[in-house]
PDB file of C-alpha atoms in Angstrom:
ATOM      1  CA  GLU A   1      72.904 101.489 176.425  1.00 84.00           C
ATOM      2  CA  HIS A   2      70.023  99.314 177.647  1.00 83.00           C
ATOM      3  CA  VAL A   3      68.107  99.888 174.389  1.00 84.00           C
ATOM      4  CA  LEU A   4      71.205  98.967 172.352  1.00 84.00           C
ATOM      5  CA  GLU A   5      71.685  95.743 174.321  1.00 86.00           C
ATOM      6  CA  SER A   6      68.010  94.859 173.926  1.00 85.00           C
ATOM      7  CA  THR A   7      68.135  95.497 170.174  1.00 85.00           C
ATOM      8  CA  THR A   8      71.299  93.430 169.829  1.00 87.00           C
ATOM      9  CA  THR A   9      69.660  90.548 171.696  1.00 87.00           C
ATOM     10  CA  LYS A  10      66.586  90.742 169.465  1.00 86.00           C
ATOM     11  CA  LEU A  11      68.781  90.719 166.356  1.00 84.00           C
ATOM     12  CA  ARG A  12      70.673  87.648 167.593  1.00 82.00           C
ATOM     13  CA  ASP A  13      67.376  85.891 168.302  1.00 82.00           C
ATOM     14  CA  ALA A  14      66.065  86.815 164.858  1.00 81.00           C
ATOM     15  CA  ASN A  15      69.233  85.424 163.253  1.00 75.00           C
ATOM     16  CA  LYS A  16      68.829  82.179 165.216  1.00 78.00           C
ATOM     17  CA  LEU A  17      65.238  81.896 163.960  1.00 81.00           C
ATOM     18  CA  LYS A  18      66.378  82.568 160.404  1.00 75.00           C
ATOM     19  CA  ASP A  19      69.036  79.862 160.694  1.00 73.00           C
ATOM     20  CA  LEU A  20      66.479  77.436 162.133  1.00 76.00           C
ATOM     21  CA  PHE A  21      64.079  78.224 159.297  1.00 75.00           C
ATOM     22  CA  ASN A  22      66.867  77.622 156.801  1.00 73.00           C
ATOM     23  CA  ASP A  23      67.635  74.234 158.377  1.00 72.00           C
ATOM     24  CA  VAL A  24      63.955  73.257 158.311  1.00 72.00           C
ATOM     25  CA  LEU A  25      63.712  74.388 154.713  1.00 69.00           C
ATOM     26  CA  SER A  26      66.833  72.514 153.685  1.00 70.00           C
ATOM     27  CA  HIS A  27      65.982  69.207 155.318  1.00 71.00           C
ATOM     28  CA  ASP A  28      62.401  68.877 156.484  1.00 76.00           C
ATOM     29  CA  LEU A  29      60.788  70.262 153.326  1.00 79.00           C
ATOM     30  CA  MET A  30      63.265  69.131 150.682  1.00 80.00           C
ATOM     31  CA  ASN A  31      63.137  65.445 151.691  1.00 82.00           C
ATOM     32  CA  PRO A  32      59.379  64.943 151.213  1.00 86.00           C
ATOM     33  CA  ALA A  33      59.388  67.108 148.077  1.00 86.00           C
ATOM     34  CA  SER A  34      62.161  64.930 146.634  1.00 88.00           C
ATOM     35  CA  ALA A  35      60.210  61.785 147.566  1.00 91.00           C
ATOM     36  CA  VAL A  36      57.112  63.111 145.772  1.00 91.00           C
ATOM     37  CA  LYS A  37      59.198  63.950 142.701  1.00 91.00           C
ATOM     38  CA  LEU A  38      60.781  60.481 142.648  1.00 93.00           C
ATOM     39  CA  ALA A  39      57.412  58.754 143.101  1.00 94.00           C
ATOM     40  CA  ALA A  40      55.923  60.821 140.275  1.00 94.00           C
ATOM     41  CA  GLU A  41      58.838  59.927 137.997  1.00 93.00           C
ATOM     42  CA  LEU A  42      58.422  56.230 138.767  1.00 94.00           C
ATOM     43  CA  LEU A  43      54.657  56.368 138.183  1.00 95.00           C
ATOM     44  CA  LEU A  44      55.148  58.287 134.953  1.00 93.00           C
ATOM     45  CA  ASP A  45      57.435  55.538 133.645  1.00 93.00           C
ATOM     46  CA  ILE A  46      54.761  52.864 134.082  1.00 95.00           C
ATOM     47  CA  GLU A  47      51.528  54.785 133.458  1.00 93.00           C
ATOM     48  CA  GLU A  48      49.911  53.999 130.108  1.00 94.00           C
ATOM     49  CA  ASP A  49      46.745  56.086 130.427  1.00 94.00           C
ATOM     50  CA  PRO A  50      47.494  59.513 128.851  1.00 93.00           C
ATOM     51  CA  ALA A  51      45.047  61.343 131.147  1.00 93.00           C
ATOM     52  CA  LYS A  52      46.645  59.885 134.264  1.00 94.00           C
ATOM     53  CA  ALA A  53      50.142  60.507 132.867  1.00 93.00           C
ATOM     54  CA  LYS A  54      49.229  64.172 132.387  1.00 92.00           C
ATOM     55  CA  ILE A  55      48.189  64.451 136.053  1.00 93.00           C
ATOM     56  CA  ILE A  56      51.361  62.688 137.181  1.00 93.00           C
ATOM     57  CA  SER A  57      53.426  65.070 135.022  1.00 90.00           C
ATOM     58  CA  THR A  58      51.755  67.989 136.781  1.00 90.00           C
ATOM     59  CA  ILE A  59      52.701  66.477 140.154  1.00 93.00           C
ATOM     60  CA  GLN A  60      56.267  65.988 138.946  1.00 90.00           C
ATOM     61  CA  ARG A  61      56.608  69.575 137.657  1.00 86.00           C
ATOM     62  CA  SER A  62      55.042  70.977 140.819  1.00 87.00           C
ATOM     63  CA  SER A  63      57.416  69.017 143.035  1.00 88.00           C
ATOM     64  CA  GLU A  64      60.361  70.242 140.931  1.00 84.00           C
ATOM     65  CA  SER A  65      59.121  73.818 141.401  1.00 80.00           C
ATOM     66  CA  LEU A  66      58.808  73.278 145.148  1.00 82.00           C
ATOM     67  CA  ILE A  67      62.351  71.894 145.327  1.00 81.00           C
ATOM     68  CA  GLU A  68      63.640  74.865 143.326  1.00 79.00           C
ATOM     69  CA  LEU A  69      61.789  77.338 145.563  1.00 77.00           C
ATOM     70  CA  CYS A  70      63.205  75.714 148.704  1.00 76.00           C
ATOM     71  CA  SER A  71      66.689  75.701 147.218  1.00 76.00           C
ATOM     72  CA  ASN A  72      66.436  79.364 146.196  1.00 72.00           C
ATOM     73  CA  ALA A  73      65.138  80.386 149.627  1.00 72.00           C
ATOM     74  CA  SER A  74      68.009  78.540 151.261  1.00 71.00           C
ATOM     75  CA  LYS A  75      70.526  80.260 148.986  1.00 69.00           C
ATOM     76  CA  TYR A  76      68.922  83.632 149.675  1.00 69.00           C
ATOM     77  CA  ALA A  77      69.267  83.066 153.419  1.00 67.00           C
ATOM     78  CA  LYS A  78      72.982  82.426 152.929  1.00 65.00           C
ATOM     79  CA  VAL A  79      73.410  85.466 150.711  1.00 65.00           C
ATOM     80  CA  SER A  80      71.562  87.692 153.170  1.00 63.00           C
ATOM     81  CA  SER A  81      74.356  86.878 155.626  1.00 59.00           C
ATOM     82  CA  ALA A  82      77.004  88.175 153.234  1.00 55.00           C
ATOM     83  CA  GLU A  83      79.618  88.420 155.944  1.00 56.00           C
ATOM     84  CA  GLN A  84      79.682  84.601 155.999  1.00 66.00           C
ATOM     85  CA  LEU A  85      80.407  84.315 152.285  1.00 72.00           C
ATOM     86  CA  GLU A  86      83.927  83.518 151.175  1.00 80.00           C
ATOM     87  CA  PHE A  87      85.332  85.293 148.128  1.00 85.00           C
ATOM     88  CA  ALA A  88      88.279  84.164 146.037  1.00 91.00           C
ATOM     89  CA  GLU A  89      89.751  84.767 142.579  1.00 94.00           C
ATOM     90  CA  HIS A  90      87.979  82.680 139.929  1.00 93.00           C
ATOM     91  CA  ASP A  91      87.946  82.751 136.153  1.00 94.00           C
ATOM     92  CA  LEU A  92      84.437  83.811 135.110  1.00 94.00           C
ATOM     93  CA  ALA A  93      84.898  82.242 131.665  1.00 93.00           C
ATOM     94  CA  THR A  94      85.562  78.832 133.224  1.00 93.00           C
ATOM     95  CA  LEU A  95      82.513  79.144 135.490  1.00 93.00           C
ATOM     96  CA  LEU A  96      80.308  80.189 132.557  1.00 94.00           C
ATOM     97  CA  LYS A  97      81.558  77.322 130.384  1.00 92.00           C
ATOM     98  CA  ARG A  98      80.766  74.890 133.209  1.00 91.00           C
ATOM     99  CA  ALA A  99      77.220  76.305 133.515  1.00 91.00           C
ATOM    100  CA  ILE A 100      76.706  76.051 129.744  1.00 93.00           C
ATOM    101  CA  ARG A 101      77.960  72.456 129.747  1.00 91.00           C
ATOM    102  CA  ASP A 102      75.685  71.541 132.676  1.00 88.00           C
ATOM    103  CA  LEU A 103      72.658  72.877 130.770  1.00 89.00           C
ATOM    104  CA  GLY A 104      73.566  71.194 127.482  1.00 89.00           C
ATOM    105  CA  HIS A 105      70.678  68.740 127.700  1.00 88.00           C
ATOM    106  CA  LEU A 106      68.181  71.630 127.939  1.00 88.00           C
ATOM    107  CA  PHE A 107      69.672  73.282 124.851  1.00 91.00           C
ATOM    108  CA  ALA A 108      69.298  69.989 122.994  1.00 90.00           C
ATOM    109  CA  GLU A 109      65.699  69.439 124.156  1.00 89.00           C
ATOM    110  CA  LYS A 110      64.582  72.804 122.751  1.00 92.00           C
ATOM    111  CA  ARG A 111      66.968  72.684 119.789  1.00 94.00           C
ATOM    112  CA  ILE A 112      68.507  75.956 120.943  1.00 94.00           C
ATOM    113  CA  ASP A 113      72.027  76.857 119.828  1.00 94.00           C
ATOM    114  CA  ILE A 114      74.384  78.465 122.318  1.00 92.00           C
ATOM    115  CA  HIS A 115      76.935  80.912 120.932  1.00 92.00           C
ATOM    116  CA  TYR A 116      79.791  81.934 123.144  1.00 89.00           C
ATOM    117  CA  ASP A 117      83.363  82.949 122.657  1.00 83.00           C
ATOM    118  CA  LEU A 118      84.558  83.853 126.118  1.00 86.00           C
ATOM    119  CA  GLY A 119      88.098  84.492 124.976  1.00 80.00           C
ATOM    120  CA  LYS A 120      90.837  84.919 127.503  1.00 83.00           C
ATOM    121  CA  GLU A 121      90.621  84.468 131.237  1.00 87.00           C
ATOM    122  CA  HIS A 122      88.437  86.906 133.164  1.00 91.00           C
ATOM    123  CA  PHE A 123      89.416  86.731 136.811  1.00 93.00           C
ATOM    124  CA  ALA A 124      87.234  88.296 139.478  1.00 92.00           C
ATOM    125  CA  ARG A 125      86.958  88.040 143.228  1.00 91.00           C
ATOM    126  CA  VAL A 126      83.659  86.154 143.628  1.00 90.00           C
ATOM    127  CA  ASN A 127      81.869  83.569 145.714  1.00 84.00           C
ATOM    128  CA  LEU A 128      81.262  80.328 143.830  1.00 83.00           C
ATOM    129  CA  MET A 129      77.513  80.912 144.259  1.00 83.00           C
ATOM    130  CA  ILE A 130      77.943  83.083 141.155  1.00 88.00           C
ATOM    131  CA  THR A 131      77.742  79.791 139.250  1.00 88.00           C
ATOM    132  CA  ASP A 132      74.139  79.432 140.453  1.00 84.00           C
ATOM    133  CA  VAL A 133      73.438  82.911 139.076  1.00 86.00           C
ATOM    134  CA  PHE A 134      74.906  81.893 135.714  1.00 91.00           C
ATOM    135  CA  LEU A 135      72.869  78.669 135.707  1.00 88.00           C
ATOM    136  CA  ASN A 136      69.709  80.600 136.544  1.00 87.00           C
ATOM    137  CA  LEU A 137      70.244  83.240 133.840  1.00 91.00           C
ATOM    138  CA  ILE A 138      71.106  80.727 131.143  1.00 93.00           C
ATOM    139  CA  SER A 139      68.283  78.336 132.076  1.00 90.00           C
ATOM    140  CA  ASN A 140      65.854  81.290 131.942  1.00 90.00           C
ATOM    141  CA  ALA A 141      67.170  82.137 128.480  1.00 92.00           C
ATOM    142  CA  ILE A 142      66.431  78.554 127.443  1.00 92.00           C
ATOM    143  CA  LYS A 143      63.046  78.457 129.162  1.00 89.00           C
ATOM    144  CA  TYR A 144      61.774  81.713 127.655  1.00 91.00           C
ATOM    145  CA  SER A 145      63.299  81.413 124.178  1.00 93.00           C
ATOM    146  CA  PRO A 146      61.324  79.804 121.380  1.00 94.00           C
ATOM    147  CA  GLU A 147      62.435  76.422 120.099  1.00 93.00           C
ATOM    148  CA  GLY A 148      65.243  76.727 117.558  1.00 93.00           C
ATOM    149  CA  SER A 149      66.538  80.052 118.934  1.00 93.00           C
ATOM    150  CA  VAL A 150      70.096  81.150 119.517  1.00 94.00           C
ATOM    151  CA  VAL A 151      71.301  82.157 122.992  1.00 94.00           C
ATOM    152  CA  GLY A 152      74.465  84.233 123.227  1.00 93.00           C
ATOM    153  CA  VAL A 153      76.792  84.582 126.192  1.00 94.00           C
ATOM    154  CA  GLU A 154      79.736  86.972 126.326  1.00 92.00           C
ATOM    155  CA  ILE A 155      81.963  88.756 128.799  1.00 91.00           C
ATOM    156  CA  GLN A 156      82.778  92.417 128.197  1.00 89.00           C
ATOM    157  CA  ASP A 157      85.674  94.196 129.869  1.00 86.00           C
ATOM    158  CA  GLU A 158      84.442  97.442 131.419  1.00 88.00           C
ATOM    159  CA  GLY A 159      87.794  98.396 132.929  1.00 86.00           C
ATOM    160  CA  ASP A 160      87.193  97.832 136.640  1.00 87.00           C
ATOM    161  CA  SER A 161      84.392  95.267 136.154  1.00 88.00           C
ATOM    162  CA  TRP A 162      83.108  92.546 133.848  1.00 89.00           C
ATOM    163  CA  VAL A 163      79.705  92.645 132.160  1.00 89.00           C
ATOM    164  CA  ILE A 164      78.206  89.236 131.373  1.00 91.00           C
TER     165      ILE A 164
END
């Protein structure tokens, strides 16, 4: 019984540390990273020297990567505490269409066509973080596809589940 109590206390302490780390990640690291990104964007707008602009672009991309890493780590911390996630019925087709619309500018930049016919409603009991998964998958398809490609998205009914 003493060992069980000790282990439970250690687990609670570990969860408190994880939550603290998540808070630090969300606020204390994201704020300066966002400031660096903004400063780089402003400098890039006024810089005329191509060599300096290339360096500033590297700073901008690196700060965007840092922000994405922090965001992903924060999301992972939330997902690792799955008992805190709320699930509700949502139409997967609607969520996918929203993700596709939000990434429209990236499709245009790489001249990539998106083909999707999501058909009828596809309801599933999910957490809305599934939208982040859709955004990640589709943005990876854009990132790793050659310019002028076609990206396809579909939902298949597998009886007791949906395959996307």
